PDB file of C-alpha atoms (C1' of nucleotides) in Angstrom:
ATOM      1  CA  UNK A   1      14.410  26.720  14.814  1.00  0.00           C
ATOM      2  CA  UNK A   2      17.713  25.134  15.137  1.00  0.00           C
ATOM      3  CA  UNK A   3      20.388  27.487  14.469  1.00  0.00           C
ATOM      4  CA  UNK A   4      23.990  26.686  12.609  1.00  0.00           C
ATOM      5  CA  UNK A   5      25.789  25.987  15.706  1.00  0.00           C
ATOM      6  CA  UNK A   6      23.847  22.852  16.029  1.00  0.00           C
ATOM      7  CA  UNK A   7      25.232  21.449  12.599  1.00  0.00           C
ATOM      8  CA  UNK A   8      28.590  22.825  12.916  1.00  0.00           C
ATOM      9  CA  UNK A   9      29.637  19.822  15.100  1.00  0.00           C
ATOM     10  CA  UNK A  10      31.055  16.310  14.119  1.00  0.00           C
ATOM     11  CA  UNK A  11      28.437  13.839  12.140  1.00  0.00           C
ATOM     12  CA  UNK A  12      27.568  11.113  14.400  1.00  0.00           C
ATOM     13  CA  UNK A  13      26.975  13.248  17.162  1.00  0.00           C
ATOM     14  CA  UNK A  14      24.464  15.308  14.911  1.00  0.00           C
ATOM     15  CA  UNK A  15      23.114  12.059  14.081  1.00  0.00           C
ATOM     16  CA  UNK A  16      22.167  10.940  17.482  1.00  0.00           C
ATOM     17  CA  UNK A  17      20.903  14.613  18.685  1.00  0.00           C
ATOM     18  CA  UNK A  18      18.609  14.927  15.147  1.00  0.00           C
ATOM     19  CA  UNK A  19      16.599  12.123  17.060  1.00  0.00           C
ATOM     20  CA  UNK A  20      13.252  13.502  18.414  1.00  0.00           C
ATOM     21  CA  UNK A  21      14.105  17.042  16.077  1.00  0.00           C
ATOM     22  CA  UNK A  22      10.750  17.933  13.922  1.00  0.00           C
ATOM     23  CA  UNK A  23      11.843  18.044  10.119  1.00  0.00           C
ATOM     24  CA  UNK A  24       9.868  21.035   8.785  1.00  0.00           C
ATOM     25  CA  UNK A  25       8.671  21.700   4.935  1.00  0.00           C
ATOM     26  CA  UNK A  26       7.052  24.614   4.121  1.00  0.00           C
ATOM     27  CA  UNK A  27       5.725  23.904   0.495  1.00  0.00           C
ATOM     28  CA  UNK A  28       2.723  25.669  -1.867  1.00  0.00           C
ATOM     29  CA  UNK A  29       1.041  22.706  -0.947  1.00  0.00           C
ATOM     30  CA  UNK A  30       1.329  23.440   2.678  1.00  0.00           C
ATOM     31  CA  UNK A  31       3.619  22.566   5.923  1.00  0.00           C
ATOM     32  CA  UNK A  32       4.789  18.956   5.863  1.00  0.00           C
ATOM     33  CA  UNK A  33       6.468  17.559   9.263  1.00  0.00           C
ATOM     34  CA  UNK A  34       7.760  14.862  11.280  1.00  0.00           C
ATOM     35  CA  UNK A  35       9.483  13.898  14.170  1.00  0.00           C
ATOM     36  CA  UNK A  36      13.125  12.150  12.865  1.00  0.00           C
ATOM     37  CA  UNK A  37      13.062   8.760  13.884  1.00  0.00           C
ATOM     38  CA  UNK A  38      15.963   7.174  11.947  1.00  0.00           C
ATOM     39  CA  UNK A  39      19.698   8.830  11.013  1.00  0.00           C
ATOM     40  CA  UNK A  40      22.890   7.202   9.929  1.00  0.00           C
ATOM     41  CA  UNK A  41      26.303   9.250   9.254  1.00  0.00           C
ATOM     42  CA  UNK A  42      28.284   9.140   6.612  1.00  0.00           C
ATOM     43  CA  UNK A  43      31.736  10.803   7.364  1.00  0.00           C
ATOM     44  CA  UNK A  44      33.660  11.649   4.151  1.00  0.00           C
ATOM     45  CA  UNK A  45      37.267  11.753   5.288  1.00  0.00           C
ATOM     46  CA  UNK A  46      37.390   8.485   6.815  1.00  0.00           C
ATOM     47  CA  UNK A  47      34.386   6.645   5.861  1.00  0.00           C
ATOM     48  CA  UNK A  48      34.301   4.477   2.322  1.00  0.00           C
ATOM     49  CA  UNK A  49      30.311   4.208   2.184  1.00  0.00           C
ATOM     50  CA  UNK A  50      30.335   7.924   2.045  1.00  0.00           C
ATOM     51  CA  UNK A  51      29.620   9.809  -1.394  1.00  0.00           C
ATOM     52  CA  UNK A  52      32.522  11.969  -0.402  1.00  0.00           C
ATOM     53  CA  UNK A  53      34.632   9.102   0.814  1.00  0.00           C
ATOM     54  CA  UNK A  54      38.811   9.757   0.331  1.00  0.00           C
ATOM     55  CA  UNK A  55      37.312  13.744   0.404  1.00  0.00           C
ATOM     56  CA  UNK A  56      36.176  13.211  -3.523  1.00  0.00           C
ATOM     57  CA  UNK A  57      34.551  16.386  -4.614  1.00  0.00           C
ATOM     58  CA  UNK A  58      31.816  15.950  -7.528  1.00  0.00           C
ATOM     59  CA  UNK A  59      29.165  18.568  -8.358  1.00  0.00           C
ATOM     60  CA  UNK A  60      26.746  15.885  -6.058  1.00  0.00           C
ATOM     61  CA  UNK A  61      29.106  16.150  -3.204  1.00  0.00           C
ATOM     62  CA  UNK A  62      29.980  19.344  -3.359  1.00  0.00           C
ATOM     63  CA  UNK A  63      27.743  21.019  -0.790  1.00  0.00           C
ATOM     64  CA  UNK A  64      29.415  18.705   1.891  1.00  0.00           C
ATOM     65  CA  UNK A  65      32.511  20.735   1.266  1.00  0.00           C
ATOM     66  CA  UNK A  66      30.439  23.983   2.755  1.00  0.00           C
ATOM     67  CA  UNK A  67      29.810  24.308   6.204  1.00  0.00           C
ATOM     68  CA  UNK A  68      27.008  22.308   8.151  1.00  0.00           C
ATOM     69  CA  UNK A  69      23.278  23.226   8.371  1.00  0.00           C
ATOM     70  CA  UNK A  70      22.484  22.932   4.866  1.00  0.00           C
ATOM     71  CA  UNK A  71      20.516  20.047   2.638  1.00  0.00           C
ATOM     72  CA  UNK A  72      22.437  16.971   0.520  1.00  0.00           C
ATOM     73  CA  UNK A  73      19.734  15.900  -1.549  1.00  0.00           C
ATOM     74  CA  UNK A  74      20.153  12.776  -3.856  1.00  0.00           C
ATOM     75  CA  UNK A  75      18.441  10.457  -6.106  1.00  0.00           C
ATOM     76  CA  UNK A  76      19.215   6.799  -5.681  1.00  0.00           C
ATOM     77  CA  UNK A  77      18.562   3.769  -7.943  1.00  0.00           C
ATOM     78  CA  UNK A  78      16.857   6.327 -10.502  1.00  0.00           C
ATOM     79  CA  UNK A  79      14.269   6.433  -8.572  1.00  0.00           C
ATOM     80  CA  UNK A  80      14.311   7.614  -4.807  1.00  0.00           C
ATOM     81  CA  UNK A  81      15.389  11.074  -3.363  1.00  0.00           C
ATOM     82  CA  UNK A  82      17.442  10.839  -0.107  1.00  0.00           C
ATOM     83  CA  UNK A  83      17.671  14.002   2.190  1.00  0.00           C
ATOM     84  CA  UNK A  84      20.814  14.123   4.447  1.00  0.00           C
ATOM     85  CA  UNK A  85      22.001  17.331   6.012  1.00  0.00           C
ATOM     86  CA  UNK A  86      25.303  18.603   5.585  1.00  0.00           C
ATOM     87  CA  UNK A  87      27.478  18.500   9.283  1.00  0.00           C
ATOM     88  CA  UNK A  88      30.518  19.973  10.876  1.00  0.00           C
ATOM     89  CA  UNK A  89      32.495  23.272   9.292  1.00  0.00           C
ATOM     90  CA  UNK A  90      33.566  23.686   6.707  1.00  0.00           C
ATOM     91  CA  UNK A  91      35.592  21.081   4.341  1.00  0.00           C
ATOM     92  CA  UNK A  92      35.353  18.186   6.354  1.00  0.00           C
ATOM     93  CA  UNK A  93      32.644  16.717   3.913  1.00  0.00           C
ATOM     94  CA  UNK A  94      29.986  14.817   6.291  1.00  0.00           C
ATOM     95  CA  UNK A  95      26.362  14.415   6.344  1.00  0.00           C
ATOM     96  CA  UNK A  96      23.523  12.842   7.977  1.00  0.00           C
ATOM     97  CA  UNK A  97      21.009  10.506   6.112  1.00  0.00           C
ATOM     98  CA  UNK A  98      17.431  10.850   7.495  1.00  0.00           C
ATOM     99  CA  UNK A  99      16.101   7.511   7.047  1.00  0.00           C
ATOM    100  CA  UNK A 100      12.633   7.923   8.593  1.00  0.00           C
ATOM    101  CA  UNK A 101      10.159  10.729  10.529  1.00  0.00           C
ATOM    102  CA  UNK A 102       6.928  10.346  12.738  1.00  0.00           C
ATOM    103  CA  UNK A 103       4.518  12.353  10.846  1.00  0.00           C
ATOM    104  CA  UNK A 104       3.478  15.294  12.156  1.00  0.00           C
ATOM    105  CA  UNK A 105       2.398  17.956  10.161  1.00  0.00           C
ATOM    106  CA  UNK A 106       0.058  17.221   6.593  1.00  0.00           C
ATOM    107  CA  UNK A 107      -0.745  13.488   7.405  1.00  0.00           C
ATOM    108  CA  UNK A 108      -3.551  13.384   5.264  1.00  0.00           C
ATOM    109  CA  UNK A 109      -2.060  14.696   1.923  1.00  0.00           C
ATOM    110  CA  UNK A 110       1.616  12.474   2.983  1.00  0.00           C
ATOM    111  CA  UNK A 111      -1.061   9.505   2.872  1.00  0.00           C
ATOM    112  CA  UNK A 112      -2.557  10.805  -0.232  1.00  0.00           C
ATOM    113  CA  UNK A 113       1.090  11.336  -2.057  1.00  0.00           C
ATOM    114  CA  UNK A 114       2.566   7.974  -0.705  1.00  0.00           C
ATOM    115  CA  UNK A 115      -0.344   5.932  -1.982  1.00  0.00           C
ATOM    116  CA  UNK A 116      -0.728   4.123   1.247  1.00  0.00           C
ATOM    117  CA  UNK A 117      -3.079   3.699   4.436  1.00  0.00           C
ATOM    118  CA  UNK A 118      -1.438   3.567   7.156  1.00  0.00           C
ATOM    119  CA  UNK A 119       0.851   6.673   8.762  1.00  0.00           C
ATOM    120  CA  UNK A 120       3.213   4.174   9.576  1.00  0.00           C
ATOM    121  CA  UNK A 121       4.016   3.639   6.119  1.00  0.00           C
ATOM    122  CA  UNK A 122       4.369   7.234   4.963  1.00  0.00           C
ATOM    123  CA  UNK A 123       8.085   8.204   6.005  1.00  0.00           C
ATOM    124  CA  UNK A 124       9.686   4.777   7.200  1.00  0.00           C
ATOM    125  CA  UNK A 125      12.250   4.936   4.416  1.00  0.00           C
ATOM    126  CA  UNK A 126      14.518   8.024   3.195  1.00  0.00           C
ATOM    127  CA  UNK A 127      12.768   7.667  -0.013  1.00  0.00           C
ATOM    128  CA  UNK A 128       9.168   7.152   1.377  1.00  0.00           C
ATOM    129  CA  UNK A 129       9.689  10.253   3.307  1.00  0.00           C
ATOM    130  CA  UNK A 130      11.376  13.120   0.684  1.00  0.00           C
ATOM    131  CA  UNK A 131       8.135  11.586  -1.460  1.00  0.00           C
ATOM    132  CA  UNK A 132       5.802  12.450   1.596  1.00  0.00           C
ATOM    133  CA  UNK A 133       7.281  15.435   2.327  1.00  0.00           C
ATOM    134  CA  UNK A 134       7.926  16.769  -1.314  1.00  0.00           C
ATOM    135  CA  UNK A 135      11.474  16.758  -1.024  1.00  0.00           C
ATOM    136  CA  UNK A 136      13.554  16.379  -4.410  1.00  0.00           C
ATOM    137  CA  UNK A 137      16.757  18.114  -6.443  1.00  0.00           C
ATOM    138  CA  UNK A 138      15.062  20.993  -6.020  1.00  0.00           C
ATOM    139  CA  UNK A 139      15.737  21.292  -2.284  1.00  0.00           C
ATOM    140  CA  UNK A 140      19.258  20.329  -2.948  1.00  0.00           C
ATOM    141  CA  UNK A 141      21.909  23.429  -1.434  1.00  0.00           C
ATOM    142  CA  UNK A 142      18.919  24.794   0.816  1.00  0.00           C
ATOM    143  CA  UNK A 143      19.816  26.465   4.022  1.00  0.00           C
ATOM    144  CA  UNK A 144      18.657  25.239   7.071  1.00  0.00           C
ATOM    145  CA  UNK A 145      18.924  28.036   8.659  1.00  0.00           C
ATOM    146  CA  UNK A 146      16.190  29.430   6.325  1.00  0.00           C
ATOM    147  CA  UNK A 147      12.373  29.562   6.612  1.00  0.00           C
ATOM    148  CA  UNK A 148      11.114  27.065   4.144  1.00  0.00           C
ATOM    149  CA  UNK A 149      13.118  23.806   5.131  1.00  0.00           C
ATOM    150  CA  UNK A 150      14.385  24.022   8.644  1.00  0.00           C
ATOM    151  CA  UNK A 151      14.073  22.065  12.088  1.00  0.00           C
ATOM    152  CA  UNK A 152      12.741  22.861  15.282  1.00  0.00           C
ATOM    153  CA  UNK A 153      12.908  21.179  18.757  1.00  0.00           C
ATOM    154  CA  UNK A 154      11.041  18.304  19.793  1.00  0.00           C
ATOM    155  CA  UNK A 155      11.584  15.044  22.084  1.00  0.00           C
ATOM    156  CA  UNK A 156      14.657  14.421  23.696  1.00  0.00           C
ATOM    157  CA  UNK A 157      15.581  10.601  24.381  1.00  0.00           C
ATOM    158  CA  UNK A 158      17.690   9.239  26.582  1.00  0.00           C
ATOM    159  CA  UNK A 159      20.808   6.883  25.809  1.00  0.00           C
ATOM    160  CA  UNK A 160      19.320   3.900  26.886  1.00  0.00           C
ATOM    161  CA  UNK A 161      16.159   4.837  24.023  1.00  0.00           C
ATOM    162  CA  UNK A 162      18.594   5.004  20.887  1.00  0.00           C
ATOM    163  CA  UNK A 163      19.370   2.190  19.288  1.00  0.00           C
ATOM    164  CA  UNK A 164      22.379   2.063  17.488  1.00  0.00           C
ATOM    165  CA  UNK A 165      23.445  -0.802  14.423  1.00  0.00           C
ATOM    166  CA  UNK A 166      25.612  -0.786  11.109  1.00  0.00           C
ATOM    167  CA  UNK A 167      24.455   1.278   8.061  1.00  0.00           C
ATOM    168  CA  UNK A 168      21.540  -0.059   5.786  1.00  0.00           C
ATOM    169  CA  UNK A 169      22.635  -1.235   2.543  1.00  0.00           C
ATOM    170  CA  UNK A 170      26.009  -0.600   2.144  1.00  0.00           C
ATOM    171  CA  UNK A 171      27.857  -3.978   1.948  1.00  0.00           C
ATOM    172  CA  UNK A 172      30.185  -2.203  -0.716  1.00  0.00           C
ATOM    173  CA  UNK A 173      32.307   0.007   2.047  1.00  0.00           C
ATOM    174  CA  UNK A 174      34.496  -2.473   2.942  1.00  0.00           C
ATOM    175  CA  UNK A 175      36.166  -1.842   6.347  1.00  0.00           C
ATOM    176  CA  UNK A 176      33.697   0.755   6.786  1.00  0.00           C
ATOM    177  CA  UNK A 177      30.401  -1.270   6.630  1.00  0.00           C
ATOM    178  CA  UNK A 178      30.274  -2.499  10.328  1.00  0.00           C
ATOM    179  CA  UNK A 179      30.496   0.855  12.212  1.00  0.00           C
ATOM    180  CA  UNK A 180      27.569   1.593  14.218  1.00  0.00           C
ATOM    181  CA  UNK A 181      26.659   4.854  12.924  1.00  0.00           C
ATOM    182  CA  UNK A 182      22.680   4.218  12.311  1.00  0.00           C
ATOM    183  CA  UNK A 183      20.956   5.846  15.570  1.00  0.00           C
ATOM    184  CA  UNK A 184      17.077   5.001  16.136  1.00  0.00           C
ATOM    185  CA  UNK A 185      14.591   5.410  18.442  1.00  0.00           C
ATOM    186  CA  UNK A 186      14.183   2.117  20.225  1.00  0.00           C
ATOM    187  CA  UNK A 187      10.328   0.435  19.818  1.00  0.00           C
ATOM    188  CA  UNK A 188       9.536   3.681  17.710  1.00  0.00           C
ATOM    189  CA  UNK A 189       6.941   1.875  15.021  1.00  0.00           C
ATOM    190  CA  UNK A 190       7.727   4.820  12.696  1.00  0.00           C
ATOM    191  CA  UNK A 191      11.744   3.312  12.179  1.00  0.00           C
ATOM    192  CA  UNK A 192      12.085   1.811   8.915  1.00  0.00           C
ATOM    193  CA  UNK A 193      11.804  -1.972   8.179  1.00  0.00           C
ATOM    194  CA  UNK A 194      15.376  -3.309   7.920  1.00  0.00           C
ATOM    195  CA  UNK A 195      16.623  -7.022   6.919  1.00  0.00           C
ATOM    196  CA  UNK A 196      16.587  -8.968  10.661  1.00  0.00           C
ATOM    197  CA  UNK A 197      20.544  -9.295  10.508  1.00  0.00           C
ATOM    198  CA  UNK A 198      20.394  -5.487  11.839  1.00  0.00           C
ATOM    199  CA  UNK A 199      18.473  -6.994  14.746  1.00  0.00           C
ATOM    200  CA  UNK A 200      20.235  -5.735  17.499  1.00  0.00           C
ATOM    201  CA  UNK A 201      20.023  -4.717  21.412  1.00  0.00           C
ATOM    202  CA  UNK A 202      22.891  -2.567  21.452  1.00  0.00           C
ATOM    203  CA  UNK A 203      21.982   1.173  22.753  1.00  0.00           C
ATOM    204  CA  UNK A 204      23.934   4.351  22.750  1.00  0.00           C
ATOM    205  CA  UNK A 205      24.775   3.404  26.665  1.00  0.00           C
ATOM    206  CA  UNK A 206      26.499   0.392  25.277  1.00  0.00           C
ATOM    207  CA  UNK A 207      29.639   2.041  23.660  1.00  0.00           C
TER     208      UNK A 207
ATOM    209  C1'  DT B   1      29.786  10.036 -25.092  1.00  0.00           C
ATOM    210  C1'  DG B   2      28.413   5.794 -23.080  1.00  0.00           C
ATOM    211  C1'  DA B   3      28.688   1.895 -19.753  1.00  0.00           C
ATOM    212  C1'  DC B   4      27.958   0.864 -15.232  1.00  0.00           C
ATOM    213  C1'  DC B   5      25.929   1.005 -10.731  1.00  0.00           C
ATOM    214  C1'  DG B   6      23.307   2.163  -6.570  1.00  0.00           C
ATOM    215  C1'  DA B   7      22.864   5.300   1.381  1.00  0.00           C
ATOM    216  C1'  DT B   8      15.430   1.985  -2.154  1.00  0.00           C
ATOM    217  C1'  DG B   9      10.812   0.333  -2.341  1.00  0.00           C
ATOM    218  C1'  DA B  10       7.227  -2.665  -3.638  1.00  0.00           C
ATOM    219  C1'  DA B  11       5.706  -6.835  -5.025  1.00  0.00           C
ATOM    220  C1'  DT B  12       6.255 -11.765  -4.421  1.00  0.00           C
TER     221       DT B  12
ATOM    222  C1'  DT C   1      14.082 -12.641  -2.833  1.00  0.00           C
ATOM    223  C1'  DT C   2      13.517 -10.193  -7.043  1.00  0.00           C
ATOM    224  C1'  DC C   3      13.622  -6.367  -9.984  1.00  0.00           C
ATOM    225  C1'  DA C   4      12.139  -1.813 -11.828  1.00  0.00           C
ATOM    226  C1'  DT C   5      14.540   2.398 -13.367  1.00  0.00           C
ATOM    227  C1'  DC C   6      17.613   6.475 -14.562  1.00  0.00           C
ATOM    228  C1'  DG C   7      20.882  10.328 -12.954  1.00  0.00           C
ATOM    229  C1'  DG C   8      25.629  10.635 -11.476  1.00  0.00           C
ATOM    230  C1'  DT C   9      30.136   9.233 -12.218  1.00  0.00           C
ATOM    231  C1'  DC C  10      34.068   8.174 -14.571  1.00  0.00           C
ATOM    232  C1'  DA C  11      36.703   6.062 -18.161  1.00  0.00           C
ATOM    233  C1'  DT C  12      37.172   6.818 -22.916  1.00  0.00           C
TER     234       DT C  12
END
DNA sequence: TGACCGATGAAT
DNA sequence: TTCATCGGTCAT
């Protein structure tokens, strides 16, 4: 399992080392997994697509104010969970969105649960995947550092494998909405499907 | 207390 | 490209 230290660093270099990390979910229903596929960073202090942009503390953001290695867990449009963790130490509010996972673990019953056929299409989205992986409110605060949502090792990718691009969604932030803090695993089937003006070649060995 | 809006997904 | 849908946020 990945222990604090890992989370206690800044956000986008979380971001790019959650790639190839196995998201684990031990539920009643049984162990849900994947391999993380998709991240982008949202950096509170200096970052104006961030929930805890200008260091605004609301009972949502407030577990970004702790120190890293635990779960931000929201719902978006009324509809969709999104599961970030929490980075850096304490008070600099940051987090990572998980955007999508290679299923590992419970395949059948993420199938089953997402309503779909195809594996591909069970957790390439950050709402398709807290709905495959039962993750909602109620996982909001956890500990990663615990024993029933946690991550372990897994593949390790080099630069010229992560892709990096703008944020998804987020035309709102202003000055912020061109940084390149969305990391993905290049020609990974399991990223999720993003409008083509994301299209990009740009790697990690780029910048 | 209520108006407004969104780090999405699915259908079209 | 459209739109369903509702909790969080913030101004009253």
């Amino acid at each position: 399992m990945l222990k604090r230290d890992f989370y206690l660093r800044d956000g986008n270099i979380v971001a790019r080392d959650l790639l190839g990390k196995i998201l684990v979910h031990n539920t009643p229903e049984g162990r849900f997994s994947g391999m993380i596929v998709e991240t982008e960073a949202y950096l509170g202090m200096n970052d104006l697509a961030s929930h805890a942009a200008n260091r605004k503390l609301t009972d949502r953001t407030r577990i970004q104010f702790g120190m890293g290695g635990y779960s931000y867990v929201y719902l978006i449009y009324g509809m969709h969970y999104c599961f970030n963790i929490v980075t850096n130490i304490m008070d600099r509010p940051e987090a990572v969105l998980i955007r999508a996972l290679q299923p590992v673990d419970g395949i059948e019953e993420m199938l089953k649960k997402r309503k779909c056929k195809r594996v591909e299409d069970t957790c390439n989205g950050p709402g398709k995947l807290c709905t495959a992986l039962n993750i909602t409110n109620e996982e909001y605060g956890k500990d990663l550092c615990g024993s029933d949502l946690f991550l372990e090792d897994g593949n390790v990718y080099l630069k010229e494998e992560i892709g990096v691009s703008p944020r998804i969604n987020i035309d709102y932030a202003g000055e912020s909405k061109d940084l390149l803090w969305r990391y993905y695993v290049k020609n990974n089937k399991y990223v999720s499907k993003v409008h083509k003006s994301y299209a990009s070649d740009l790697t990690l060995a780029d910048l």
